[in-house]
Structures are given as structure tokens and as C-alpha cells.
mmCIF file of C-alpha atoms in Angstrom:
data_model
loop_
_atom_site.group_PDB
_atom_site.id
_atom_site.type_symbol
_atom_site.label_atom_id
_atom_site.label_comp_id
_atom_site.label_asym_id
_atom_site.label_seq_id
_atom_site.Cartn_x
_atom_site.Cartn_y
_atom_site.Cartn_z
ATOM 1 C CA UNK V 1 -7.113 -75.163 -79.559
ATOM 2 C CA UNK V 2 -4.565 -77.895 -80.244
ATOM 3 C CA UNK V 3 -1.574 -78.139 -77.803
ATOM 4 C CA UNK V 4 1.770 -79.796 -78.550
ATOM 5 C CA UNK V 5 2.183 -83.337 -77.337
ATOM 6 C CA UNK V 6 3.259 -83.422 -74.599
ATOM 7 C CA UNK V 7 2.144 -80.077 -73.419
ATOM 8 C CA UNK V 8 4.235 -79.107 -70.100
ATOM 9 C CA UNK V 9 2.662 -75.945 -68.743
ATOM 10 C CA UNK V 10 4.375 -73.255 -66.536
ATOM 11 C CA UNK V 11 7.852 -73.552 -65.007
ATOM 12 C CA UNK V 12 7.889 -77.315 -65.618
ATOM 13 C CA UNK V 13 8.387 -76.517 -69.370
ATOM 14 C CA UNK V 14 11.875 -75.838 -68.414
ATOM 15 C CA UNK V 15 12.304 -79.950 -68.126
ATOM 16 C CA UNK V 16 13.563 -79.603 -71.792
ATOM 17 C CA UNK V 17 16.501 -77.441 -70.668
ATOM 18 C CA UNK V 18 17.745 -80.298 -68.181
ATOM 19 C CA UNK V 19 21.588 -80.601 -68.288
ATOM 20 C CA UNK V 20 21.836 -77.427 -70.578
ATOM 21 C CA UNK V 21 23.829 -74.344 -69.511
ATOM 22 C CA UNK V 22 21.474 -71.820 -68.378
ATOM 23 C CA UNK V 23 21.517 -68.085 -67.174
ATOM 24 C CA UNK V 24 19.258 -67.143 -64.328
ATOM 25 C CA UNK V 25 18.462 -63.629 -63.303
ATOM 26 C CA UNK V 26 17.416 -63.169 -59.504
ATOM 27 C CA UNK V 27 15.197 -60.584 -57.970
ATOM 28 C CA UNK V 28 18.153 -59.205 -56.167
ATOM 29 C CA UNK V 29 20.150 -58.518 -59.254
ATOM 30 C CA UNK V 30 22.387 -61.279 -59.247
ATOM 31 C CA UNK V 31 22.947 -63.295 -62.454
ATOM 32 C CA UNK V 32 23.821 -66.947 -62.113
ATOM 33 C CA UNK V 33 25.295 -69.446 -64.802
ATOM 34 C CA UNK V 34 25.104 -72.991 -64.367
ATOM 35 C CA UNK V 35 23.894 -76.605 -65.735
ATOM 36 C CA UNK V 36 20.400 -77.084 -65.110
ATOM 37 C CA UNK V 37 20.208 -80.393 -63.098
ATOM 38 C CA UNK V 38 16.541 -80.307 -61.705
ATOM 39 C CA UNK V 39 13.484 -78.314 -61.398
ATOM 40 C CA UNK V 40 10.129 -78.821 -59.870
ATOM 41 C CA UNK V 41 6.677 -77.308 -60.308
ATOM 42 C CA UNK V 42 7.431 -74.450 -58.046
ATOM 43 C CA UNK V 43 10.275 -73.352 -60.367
ATOM 44 C CA UNK V 44 12.859 -74.224 -57.659
ATOM 45 C CA UNK V 45 16.171 -74.828 -59.624
ATOM 46 C CA UNK V 46 19.232 -76.661 -58.915
ATOM 47 C CA UNK V 47 22.263 -75.451 -60.967
ATOM 48 C CA UNK V 48 25.601 -77.267 -60.976
ATOM 49 C CA UNK V 49 29.119 -75.842 -61.902
ATOM 50 C CA UNK V 50 27.441 -72.459 -60.923
ATOM 51 C CA UNK V 51 29.000 -69.030 -61.552
ATOM 52 C CA UNK V 52 27.804 -65.819 -60.324
ATOM 53 C CA UNK V 53 28.526 -63.221 -63.031
ATOM 54 C CA UNK V 54 29.267 -59.533 -62.237
ATOM 55 C CA UNK V 55 28.930 -56.880 -64.782
ATOM 56 C CA UNK V 56 30.375 -53.386 -64.527
ATOM 57 C CA UNK V 57 29.956 -51.270 -67.804
ATOM 58 C CA UNK V 58 31.799 -53.334 -70.465
ATOM 59 C CA UNK V 59 33.601 -55.574 -67.986
ATOM 60 C CA UNK V 60 32.652 -58.783 -66.245
ATOM 61 C CA UNK V 61 33.821 -61.338 -63.815
ATOM 62 C CA UNK V 62 32.795 -64.678 -62.528
ATOM 63 C CA UNK V 63 32.720 -65.995 -58.798
ATOM 64 C CA UNK V 64 32.501 -69.844 -58.802
ATOM 65 C CA UNK V 65 29.352 -70.965 -56.722
ATOM 66 C CA UNK V 66 29.361 -74.696 -57.157
ATOM 67 C CA UNK V 67 26.043 -76.458 -56.725
ATOM 68 C CA UNK V 68 23.346 -73.749 -56.195
ATOM 69 C CA UNK V 69 19.647 -74.057 -55.131
ATOM 70 C CA UNK V 70 17.351 -71.315 -56.122
ATOM 71 C CA UNK V 71 13.970 -70.718 -54.772
ATOM 72 C CA UNK V 72 11.408 -70.103 -57.797
ATOM 73 C CA UNK V 73 9.963 -67.068 -56.180
ATOM 74 C CA UNK V 74 13.350 -65.378 -56.470
ATOM 75 C CA UNK V 75 13.652 -66.167 -60.326
ATOM 76 C CA UNK V 76 13.059 -63.190 -62.556
ATOM 77 C CA UNK V 77 14.335 -64.526 -65.903
ATOM 78 C CA UNK V 78 15.867 -68.020 -66.869
ATOM 79 C CA UNK V 79 16.936 -69.251 -70.450
ATOM 80 C CA UNK V 80 19.325 -71.306 -72.110
ATOM 81 C CA UNK V 81 22.941 -69.757 -72.600
ATOM 82 C CA UNK V 82 24.213 -70.129 -76.244
ATOM 83 C CA UNK V 83 27.754 -68.697 -75.330
ATOM 84 C CA UNK V 84 29.476 -68.830 -71.818
ATOM 85 C CA UNK V 85 31.699 -65.863 -72.368
ATOM 86 C CA UNK V 86 30.219 -62.531 -74.149
ATOM 87 C CA UNK V 87 32.306 -61.570 -76.913
ATOM 88 C CA UNK V 88 31.525 -57.989 -76.631
ATOM 89 C CA UNK V 89 32.563 -57.621 -72.995
ATOM 90 C CA UNK V 90 35.939 -57.812 -71.587
ATOM 91 C CA UNK V 91 36.390 -60.503 -68.730
ATOM 92 C CA UNK V 92 38.576 -59.310 -65.860
ATOM 93 C CA UNK V 93 40.162 -61.171 -62.625
ATOM 94 C CA UNK V 94 37.666 -61.488 -59.777
ATOM 95 C CA UNK V 95 39.442 -59.101 -57.617
ATOM 96 C CA UNK V 96 39.267 -56.469 -60.214
ATOM 97 C CA UNK V 97 35.543 -56.959 -60.929
ATOM 98 C CA UNK V 98 34.951 -56.798 -57.136
ATOM 99 C CA UNK V 99 36.876 -53.483 -56.933
ATOM 100 C CA UNK V 100 35.103 -52.056 -59.843
ATOM 101 C CA UNK V 101 31.714 -53.137 -58.260
ATOM 102 C CA UNK V 102 32.702 -51.587 -55.111
ATOM 103 C CA UNK V 103 33.661 -48.116 -56.682
ATOM 104 C CA UNK V 104 30.349 -48.339 -58.921
ATOM 105 C CA UNK V 105 28.293 -48.883 -55.671
ATOM 106 C CA UNK V 106 29.815 -46.035 -53.882
ATOM 107 C CA UNK V 107 29.204 -43.717 -56.756
ATOM 108 C CA UNK V 108 25.550 -44.769 -56.725
ATOM 109 C CA UNK V 109 25.379 -44.016 -53.032
ATOM 110 C CA UNK V 110 26.934 -40.551 -53.324
ATOM 111 C CA UNK V 111 24.342 -39.912 -56.106
ATOM 112 C CA UNK V 112 21.375 -41.013 -53.890
ATOM 113 C CA UNK V 113 22.849 -38.757 -50.986
ATOM 114 C CA UNK V 114 22.962 -35.786 -53.485
ATOM 115 C CA UNK V 115 19.514 -36.648 -54.618
ATOM 116 C CA UNK V 116 18.160 -36.709 -50.978
ATOM 117 C CA UNK V 117 19.789 -33.415 -50.228
ATOM 118 C CA UNK V 118 18.059 -31.718 -53.049
ATOM 119 C CA UNK V 119 14.563 -33.255 -52.409
ATOM 120 C CA UNK V 120 15.049 -32.353 -48.735
ATOM 121 C CA UNK V 121 15.836 -28.690 -49.837
ATOM 122 C CA UNK V 122 12.819 -28.728 -52.054
ATOM 123 C CA UNK V 123 10.397 -29.854 -49.207
ATOM 124 C CA UNK V 124 9.734 -33.161 -50.445
ATOM 125 C CA UNK V 125 10.745 -34.737 -46.968
ATOM 126 C CA UNK V 126 8.231 -32.886 -44.996
ATOM 127 C CA UNK V 127 6.252 -36.018 -44.604
ATOM 128 C CA UNK V 128 9.316 -37.616 -43.132
ATOM 129 C CA UNK V 129 9.796 -34.751 -40.609
ATOM 130 C CA UNK V 130 6.145 -34.963 -39.719
ATOM 131 C CA UNK V 131 6.427 -38.473 -38.942
ATOM 132 C CA UNK V 132 9.538 -37.963 -36.799
ATOM 133 C CA UNK V 133 7.789 -35.161 -34.906
ATOM 134 C CA UNK V 134 4.896 -37.407 -34.197
ATOM 135 C CA UNK V 135 7.131 -40.303 -32.952
ATOM 136 C CA UNK V 136 9.133 -37.816 -30.752
ATOM 137 C CA UNK V 137 5.986 -36.383 -29.021
ATOM 138 C CA UNK V 138 5.039 -37.541 -25.641
ATOM 139 C CA UNK V 139 2.511 -40.322 -26.196
ATOM 140 C CA UNK V 140 2.810 -40.069 -29.994
ATOM 141 C CA UNK V 141 -0.292 -37.389 -29.814
ATOM 142 C CA UNK V 142 -0.764 -34.801 -32.241
ATOM 143 C CA UNK V 143 -0.805 -31.374 -30.865
ATOM 144 C CA UNK V 144 -0.736 -27.812 -31.899
ATOM 145 C CA UNK V 145 3.155 -27.541 -31.246
ATOM 146 C CA UNK V 146 4.013 -30.462 -33.515
ATOM 147 C CA UNK V 147 1.665 -28.814 -36.055
ATOM 148 C CA UNK V 148 3.437 -25.472 -35.769
ATOM 149 C CA UNK V 149 7.090 -27.265 -36.165
ATOM 150 C CA UNK V 150 5.820 -29.022 -39.168
ATOM 151 C CA UNK V 151 4.475 -25.719 -40.842
ATOM 152 C CA UNK V 152 7.757 -24.062 -40.082
ATOM 153 C CA UNK V 153 9.845 -26.726 -41.699
ATOM 154 C CA UNK V 154 7.654 -26.713 -44.822
ATOM 155 C CA UNK V 155 8.164 -22.975 -45.236
ATOM 156 C CA UNK V 156 11.666 -22.967 -44.891
ATOM 157 C CA UNK V 157 12.063 -25.761 -47.414
ATOM 158 C CA UNK V 158 9.579 -23.799 -49.759
ATOM 159 C CA UNK V 159 11.617 -20.587 -49.276
ATOM 160 C CA UNK V 160 14.920 -22.465 -50.112
ATOM 161 C CA UNK V 161 13.270 -23.843 -53.072
ATOM 162 C CA UNK V 162 12.305 -20.474 -54.456
ATOM 163 C CA UNK V 163 15.933 -19.048 -54.168
ATOM 164 C CA UNK V 164 17.642 -22.216 -55.021
ATOM 165 C CA UNK V 165 19.428 -22.514 -58.664
ATOM 166 C CA UNK V 166 17.884 -25.060 -61.123
ATOM 167 C CA UNK V 167 21.396 -26.238 -61.667
ATOM 168 C CA UNK V 168 24.848 -25.309 -63.118
ATOM 169 C CA UNK V 169 24.509 -23.513 -66.529
ATOM 170 C CA UNK V 170 26.091 -25.806 -69.256
ATOM 171 C CA UNK V 171 29.131 -24.209 -71.172
ATOM 172 C CA UNK V 172 28.505 -23.476 -74.970
ATOM 173 C CA UNK V 173 31.025 -25.610 -76.860
ATOM 174 C CA UNK V 174 32.237 -25.819 -80.585
ATOM 175 C CA UNK V 175 34.592 -28.334 -81.502
ATOM 176 C CA UNK V 176 37.082 -27.172 -83.949
ATOM 177 C CA UNK V 177 38.604 -30.036 -86.033
ATOM 178 C CA UNK V 178 40.627 -30.584 -89.047
ATOM 179 C CA UNK V 179 44.141 -32.039 -90.085
ATOM 180 C CA UNK V 180 47.288 -30.549 -88.537
ATOM 181 C CA UNK V 181 47.995 -27.260 -90.373
ATOM 182 C CA UNK V 182 44.676 -26.586 -91.235
ATOM 183 C CA UNK V 183 44.523 -23.087 -89.595
ATOM 184 C CA UNK V 184 42.600 -24.079 -86.309
ATOM 185 C CA UNK V 185 44.790 -21.762 -84.266
ATOM 186 C CA UNK V 186 44.322 -18.989 -86.513
ATOM 187 C CA UNK V 187 40.617 -19.176 -86.942
ATOM 188 C CA UNK V 188 40.018 -19.694 -83.229
ATOM 189 C CA UNK V 189 41.781 -16.646 -82.376
ATOM 190 C CA UNK V 190 39.738 -14.601 -85.007
ATOM 191 C CA UNK V 191 36.592 -16.246 -83.601
ATOM 192 C CA UNK V 192 37.883 -15.289 -79.785
ATOM 193 C CA UNK V 193 38.391 -11.659 -80.975
ATOM 194 C CA UNK V 194 35.007 -11.231 -82.939
ATOM 195 C CA UNK V 195 32.641 -13.477 -80.767
ATOM 196 C CA UNK V 196 34.055 -13.624 -77.228
ATOM 197 C CA UNK V 197 34.643 -17.367 -77.214
ATOM 198 C CA UNK V 198 37.693 -18.662 -75.148
ATOM 199 C CA UNK V 199 39.941 -20.710 -77.193
ATOM 200 C CA UNK V 200 41.009 -23.908 -75.641
ATOM 201 C CA UNK V 201 43.386 -25.855 -77.607
ATOM 202 C CA UNK V 202 43.885 -29.346 -76.502
ATOM 203 C CA UNK V 203 47.363 -29.478 -77.917
ATOM 204 C CA UNK V 204 48.457 -26.230 -76.143
ATOM 205 C CA UNK V 205 46.873 -27.364 -72.961
ATOM 206 C CA UNK V 206 48.911 -30.661 -73.166
ATOM 207 C CA UNK V 207 52.179 -28.700 -74.087
ATOM 208 C CA UNK V 208 51.831 -26.343 -71.057
ATOM 209 C CA UNK V 209 51.100 -29.237 -68.800
ATOM 210 C CA UNK V 210 54.048 -31.062 -70.029
ATOM 211 C CA UNK V 211 56.363 -27.956 -69.327
ATOM 212 C CA UNK V 212 54.732 -27.199 -65.748
ATOM 213 C CA UNK V 213 57.136 -28.019 -63.105
ATOM 214 C CA UNK V 214 55.946 -30.805 -60.869
ATOM 215 C CA UNK V 215 53.388 -32.191 -63.568
ATOM 216 C CA UNK V 216 52.508 -35.791 -62.862
ATOM 217 C CA UNK V 217 51.496 -35.979 -66.527
ATOM 218 C CA UNK V 218 54.489 -34.272 -68.064
ATOM 219 C CA UNK V 219 56.467 -37.204 -68.989
ATOM 220 C CA UNK V 220 53.743 -39.344 -70.472
ATOM 221 C CA UNK V 221 52.407 -36.220 -72.516
ATOM 222 C CA UNK V 222 56.072 -35.605 -73.942
ATOM 223 C CA UNK V 223 56.272 -39.374 -75.096
ATOM 224 C CA UNK V 224 52.948 -39.162 -76.748
ATOM 225 C CA UNK V 225 53.700 -35.655 -78.404
ATOM 226 C CA UNK V 226 56.988 -37.124 -79.839
ATOM 227 C CA UNK V 227 55.296 -40.124 -81.133
ATOM 228 C CA UNK V 228 52.668 -38.411 -82.650
ATOM 229 C CA UNK V 229 49.971 -40.593 -80.664
ATOM 230 C CA UNK V 230 47.069 -39.492 -78.689
ATOM 231 C CA UNK V 231 47.293 -38.546 -75.040
ATOM 232 C CA UNK V 232 44.843 -40.604 -72.746
ATOM 233 C CA UNK V 233 41.336 -39.046 -72.826
ATOM 234 C CA UNK V 234 41.282 -38.664 -68.881
ATOM 235 C CA UNK V 235 44.258 -36.138 -68.810
ATOM 236 C CA UNK V 236 42.895 -34.233 -71.688
ATOM 237 C CA UNK V 237 39.525 -33.815 -70.371
ATOM 238 C CA UNK V 238 40.763 -32.921 -67.008
ATOM 239 C CA UNK V 239 42.925 -30.256 -68.600
ATOM 240 C CA UNK V 240 39.963 -28.860 -70.360
ATOM 241 C CA UNK V 241 37.583 -28.698 -67.700
ATOM 242 C CA UNK V 242 40.151 -26.922 -65.415
ATOM 243 C CA UNK V 243 40.696 -24.311 -68.005
ATOM 244 C CA UNK V 244 36.780 -23.746 -68.328
ATOM 245 C CA UNK V 245 36.512 -23.335 -64.698
ATOM 246 C CA UNK V 246 39.408 -20.845 -64.830
ATOM 247 C CA UNK V 247 37.856 -18.887 -67.618
ATOM 248 C CA UNK V 248 34.903 -17.818 -65.406
ATOM 249 C CA UNK V 249 31.658 -16.788 -67.036
ATOM 250 C CA UNK V 250 32.718 -17.030 -70.602
ATOM 251 C CA UNK V 251 30.163 -16.998 -73.474
ATOM 252 C CA UNK V 252 31.562 -20.081 -75.017
ATOM 253 C CA UNK V 253 34.604 -22.413 -75.572
ATOM 254 C CA UNK V 254 36.336 -23.183 -78.865
ATOM 255 C CA UNK V 255 37.635 -26.661 -78.106
ATOM 256 C CA UNK V 256 40.695 -26.896 -80.607
ATOM 257 C CA UNK V 257 41.933 -30.476 -81.677
ATOM 258 C CA UNK V 258 39.566 -32.473 -79.532
ATOM 259 C CA UNK V 259 37.939 -34.993 -79.625
ATOM 260 C CA UNK V 260 40.471 -36.807 -82.014
ATOM 261 C CA UNK V 261 39.350 -40.418 -81.605
ATOM 262 C CA UNK V 262 36.592 -42.585 -80.419
ATOM 263 C CA UNK V 263 38.218 -42.814 -77.117
ATOM 264 C CA UNK V 264 38.115 -39.233 -76.788
ATOM 265 C CA UNK V 265 34.444 -38.840 -77.653
ATOM 266 C CA UNK V 266 33.410 -41.509 -75.199
ATOM 267 C CA UNK V 267 35.519 -39.612 -72.446
ATOM 268 C CA UNK V 268 33.926 -36.323 -73.320
ATOM 269 C CA UNK V 269 30.348 -38.032 -73.440
ATOM 270 C CA UNK V 270 31.118 -39.438 -69.981
ATOM 271 C CA UNK V 271 32.739 -36.596 -68.354
ATOM 272 C CA UNK V 272 31.483 -33.582 -70.077
ATOM 273 C CA UNK V 273 28.167 -34.004 -71.415
ATOM 274 C CA UNK V 274 26.435 -32.801 -68.266
ATOM 275 C CA UNK V 275 28.414 -29.812 -68.254
ATOM 276 C CA UNK V 276 28.456 -28.473 -71.802
ATOM 277 C CA UNK V 277 26.395 -28.129 -74.778
ATOM 278 C CA UNK V 278 28.160 -28.885 -78.277
ATOM 279 C CA UNK V 279 26.346 -26.610 -80.524
ATOM 280 C CA UNK V 280 28.362 -27.725 -83.699
ATOM 281 C CA UNK V 281 31.778 -28.946 -85.147
ATOM 282 C CA UNK V 282 33.678 -26.520 -87.299
ATOM 283 C CA UNK V 283 35.562 -28.643 -89.587
ATOM 284 C CA UNK V 284 38.392 -26.986 -91.437
ATOM 285 C CA UNK V 285 39.334 -28.911 -94.475
ATOM 286 C CA UNK V 286 42.534 -28.375 -96.665
ATOM 287 C CA UNK V 287 44.670 -30.673 -98.720
ATOM 288 C CA UNK V 288 47.197 -32.435 -96.624
ATOM 289 C CA UNK V 289 50.053 -31.430 -98.775
ATOM 290 C CA UNK V 290 49.081 -27.752 -97.933
ATOM 291 C CA UNK V 291 48.825 -28.705 -94.208
ATOM 292 C CA UNK V 292 52.181 -30.405 -94.204
ATOM 293 C CA UNK V 293 53.783 -27.342 -95.993
ATOM 294 C CA UNK V 294 52.310 -25.180 -93.309
ATOM 295 C CA UNK V 295 53.421 -27.187 -90.488
ATOM 296 C CA UNK V 296 57.061 -27.526 -91.599
ATOM 297 C CA UNK V 297 57.101 -23.769 -92.422
ATOM 298 C CA UNK V 298 56.165 -22.362 -89.224
ATOM 299 C CA UNK V 299 58.769 -21.585 -86.713
ATOM 300 C CA UNK V 300 57.417 -22.202 -83.092
ATOM 301 C CA UNK V 301 59.935 -24.543 -82.106
ATOM 302 C CA UNK V 302 57.535 -27.336 -81.568
ATOM 303 C CA UNK V 303 58.916 -30.903 -81.480
ATOM 304 C CA UNK V 304 56.080 -32.170 -83.520
ATOM 305 C CA UNK V 305 56.625 -30.037 -86.475
ATOM 306 C CA UNK V 306 59.205 -32.313 -88.389
ATOM 307 C CA UNK V 307 58.491 -34.360 -91.470
ATOM 308 C CA UNK V 308 58.626 -37.680 -89.599
ATOM 309 C CA UNK V 309 56.216 -36.862 -86.728
ATOM 310 C CA UNK V 310 53.972 -34.970 -89.250
ATOM 311 C CA UNK V 311 53.480 -38.263 -91.349
ATOM 312 C CA UNK V 312 52.430 -39.946 -88.119
ATOM 313 C CA UNK V 313 49.960 -37.114 -87.362
ATOM 314 C CA UNK V 314 48.564 -37.412 -90.451
ATOM 315 C CA UNK V 315 47.916 -40.907 -90.358
ATOM 316 C CA UNK V 316 46.491 -40.756 -86.992
ATOM 317 C CA UNK V 317 44.240 -38.092 -88.223
ATOM 318 C CA UNK V 318 42.821 -40.176 -91.114
ATOM 319 C CA UNK V 319 42.373 -43.164 -89.147
ATOM 320 C CA UNK V 320 41.167 -41.894 -85.897
ATOM 321 C CA UNK V 321 40.015 -38.337 -86.192
ATOM 322 C CA UNK V 322 37.948 -38.519 -89.505
ATOM 323 C CA UNK V 323 35.506 -41.092 -88.141
ATOM 324 C CA UNK V 324 34.835 -38.646 -85.281
ATOM 325 C CA UNK V 325 33.932 -35.807 -87.882
ATOM 326 C CA UNK V 326 31.738 -38.451 -89.768
ATOM 327 C CA UNK V 327 29.991 -39.293 -86.578
ATOM 328 C CA UNK V 328 29.084 -35.608 -86.040
ATOM 329 C CA UNK V 329 28.231 -35.177 -89.443
ATOM 330 C CA UNK V 330 25.472 -37.929 -89.211
ATOM 331 C CA UNK V 331 24.128 -35.936 -86.247
ATOM 332 C CA UNK V 332 23.874 -32.895 -88.588
ATOM 333 C CA UNK V 333 26.312 -30.917 -86.512
ATOM 334 C CA UNK V 334 29.158 -30.544 -88.826
ATOM 335 C CA UNK V 335 29.970 -27.019 -90.448
ATOM 336 C CA UNK V 336 32.759 -27.846 -93.212
ATOM 337 C CA UNK V 337 34.824 -24.829 -94.347
ATOM 338 C CA UNK V 338 37.726 -24.937 -96.830
ATOM 339 C CA UNK V 339 40.685 -23.484 -95.175
ATOM 340 C CA UNK V 340 42.819 -23.501 -98.153
ATOM 341 C CA UNK V 341 42.559 -19.798 -98.992
ATOM 342 C CA UNK V 342 43.964 -17.069 -96.829
ATOM 343 C CA UNK V 343 42.958 -16.555 -93.123
ATOM 344 C CA UNK V 344 40.719 -13.665 -93.789
ATOM 345 C CA UNK V 345 38.815 -15.263 -96.554
ATOM 346 C CA UNK V 346 38.178 -18.351 -94.673
ATOM 347 C CA UNK V 347 36.918 -16.137 -91.606
ATOM 348 C CA UNK V 348 34.370 -14.671 -93.773
ATOM 349 C CA UNK V 349 32.817 -18.220 -93.970
ATOM 350 C CA UNK V 350 33.385 -19.063 -90.214
ATOM 351 C CA UNK V 351 31.835 -15.880 -89.168
ATOM 352 C CA UNK V 352 28.755 -16.857 -91.149
ATOM 353 C CA UNK V 353 28.432 -20.178 -89.470
ATOM 354 C CA UNK V 354 28.492 -18.368 -86.165
ATOM 355 C CA UNK V 355 25.879 -15.993 -86.915
ATOM 356 C CA UNK V 356 23.637 -18.455 -88.365
ATOM 357 C CA UNK V 357 23.973 -20.596 -85.215
ATOM 358 C CA UNK V 358 22.586 -17.477 -83.131
ATOM 359 C CA UNK V 359 26.031 -16.123 -81.816
ATOM 360 C CA UNK V 360 26.350 -12.439 -82.440
ATOM 361 C CA UNK V 361 29.830 -10.679 -83.112
ATOM 362 C CA UNK V 362 30.933 -8.181 -80.478
#
């Protein structure tokens, strides 16, 4: 086999990268970025103008480290850096990224504690208990009393495992989407009556929270509703989750008018994916002029049922909600029904969709 001339085997091949900007990942998880000044046969590196880069989700921040000597045995990955600042991530100040890193670490520690508690309850720490009993015994000698204690712990753990729930049951969810005035509320009422689902209108929940005395979100919700814009996802998800918990052991939930945009979708997936199962999206389609006429013709006293706000809501729907429907369509989860006919005629099609999905009418 012919080798390139000159052939530089192993770590010394990085000599070609001298004075270039490098990214180095270490065994302890740290990521360093700096100018490579020297390297030896043991892959010991010296970086100049070094930054320690911290990543948290889609954010990052840098800590200046100056000249940095790295032992080769600690290097996991090293390579030339083509761009110093990743375009797909958002850079935040050092104090902010350190705060986010701390919160992430605390979340991980809480998850680890919960995992250990579950494993302990299922008998997986018996060997730990055994070792502790041995260590506590006089002279660390194995005797019948220690063995009895070990067996007792194992039996208790096994009994707890047999009676322990496998985890919280996920709520059945159907998203109900469509333009303003497409009849989502009307059809949800019929589904609730015939299939025993609980209707959760994101809009109604927000309006109720806006009116609730002492609400910390009331003023913010009021502003968004008047402007025809979308309320932050954290608020909406929290209100939906609270309503689900308050509904007890319901057969399922109709989440009406949510998710309305990408931020809503990402928030739902982050906060609710492990608590719910989305069976499908009921998409009620109707011409926009029909929807506008319905909204302007209803007399519910809603501040967002006026022509100016309706135009804003329609623009928001076309730009932000339709891509969500297309996303679920790509997953094969959209059940589209024309809501232009009368409510009873529309419900005939809706009823068929729910029956085919395995939900029996009551």
C-alpha cells in the first residue's frame, strides 16, 4: 500500500492543523475552541485564545480560557472549526448560559433521584443493601441474621413491585383545528355529548383566566386577544393541563384551537407528550368568507368578534396554524371534514371519524 508523502501517523497528523481554529471535546463533556499552537506524539495540545463553549438546548455561551494545555488522554474528539459561531443556535450572555446550565443540571439530578427511588422500590438495590449490611456487621462476617435481613428487604421490595402502578395513564387527546368560525365549538359540544370526551377550548380557558380575579396572566392574555395574536405557549399548556387534572378520569379530551403555531406544537411536545396520546387532528375546513360571516353574526360579546380583529386572526391562522395542520397531515393524523354544511350534517362525518378511530358512542 502506498502512503502519502510525508505520512504522519496517529495524533501527529494534526500538525497540519497548526495555527488553525480547532474544536476539542474532552472526556468530562467540556467543549473547547481555540487556535492550535502545538501538539506532541501523545496528542497533548496547546490552544491559544481558548473558549469553553457551553450548550443548553438551542442556546450557547462562551467562557474565555486564554492559553489552555490539554492532556491527550482526555481528548475524545478534535477537528478544525469552519465557523466560530453556529448559525442554528442562539448566543446568550455568560451569566445566562451558566444559569441555564445550572437549571438543566438540577433537572437531571431530580430525574436521577426519581429513577433511583423507582429502582429501589422494585428491588434493584438489594445488592446495595446487602453490601451495607455486610459492612455494618461486627468483623464484617457473614451470618444468618444478616442473611435474614437481606431476604426481608428483598421480599418487601418484590411485594411493592407487584402492587406498584406501571405509571400514570396517558390522556386520550384529539386536536380540533380550523379557521375562526369553522364550528369547532359546536362540533366539540356534540362530540362531548355523544362520545363522553371533555371539551377543552384553549380560547375559552384563556378568556376565563383573563377574567379570573387575581390572575397573574390576565392583562397579558387581554392584550393578545385584542391584537389577534397568540398567547405564549407556557400559559396555554398550563391551563390545559390544569383543566385535564380537574376533569378526573375522563375518556378523552378535545383540545380545541390548539396548537396554533410551531411554538405551541413544540411546547406541547415538551410539556405534554409524556402525559397524553394524540389520536388524530380533526380539521374542520370551511371557506374564510363563511367563517367571517359566522363570527360577525354571533352575539357572544367577545372582544375578538369584530371585522378588524377577524382579519388579523385569519392572517395568523393562514401563516401559523395551517403549517401545523400540514405537519400532522404528513404524519397521517389529519381527519379533514368540510364544516360548511349545517352542524348536524357535519356531525355525521365527525361521528364516523371517531367510530373508525375506535371510540364508541355513548
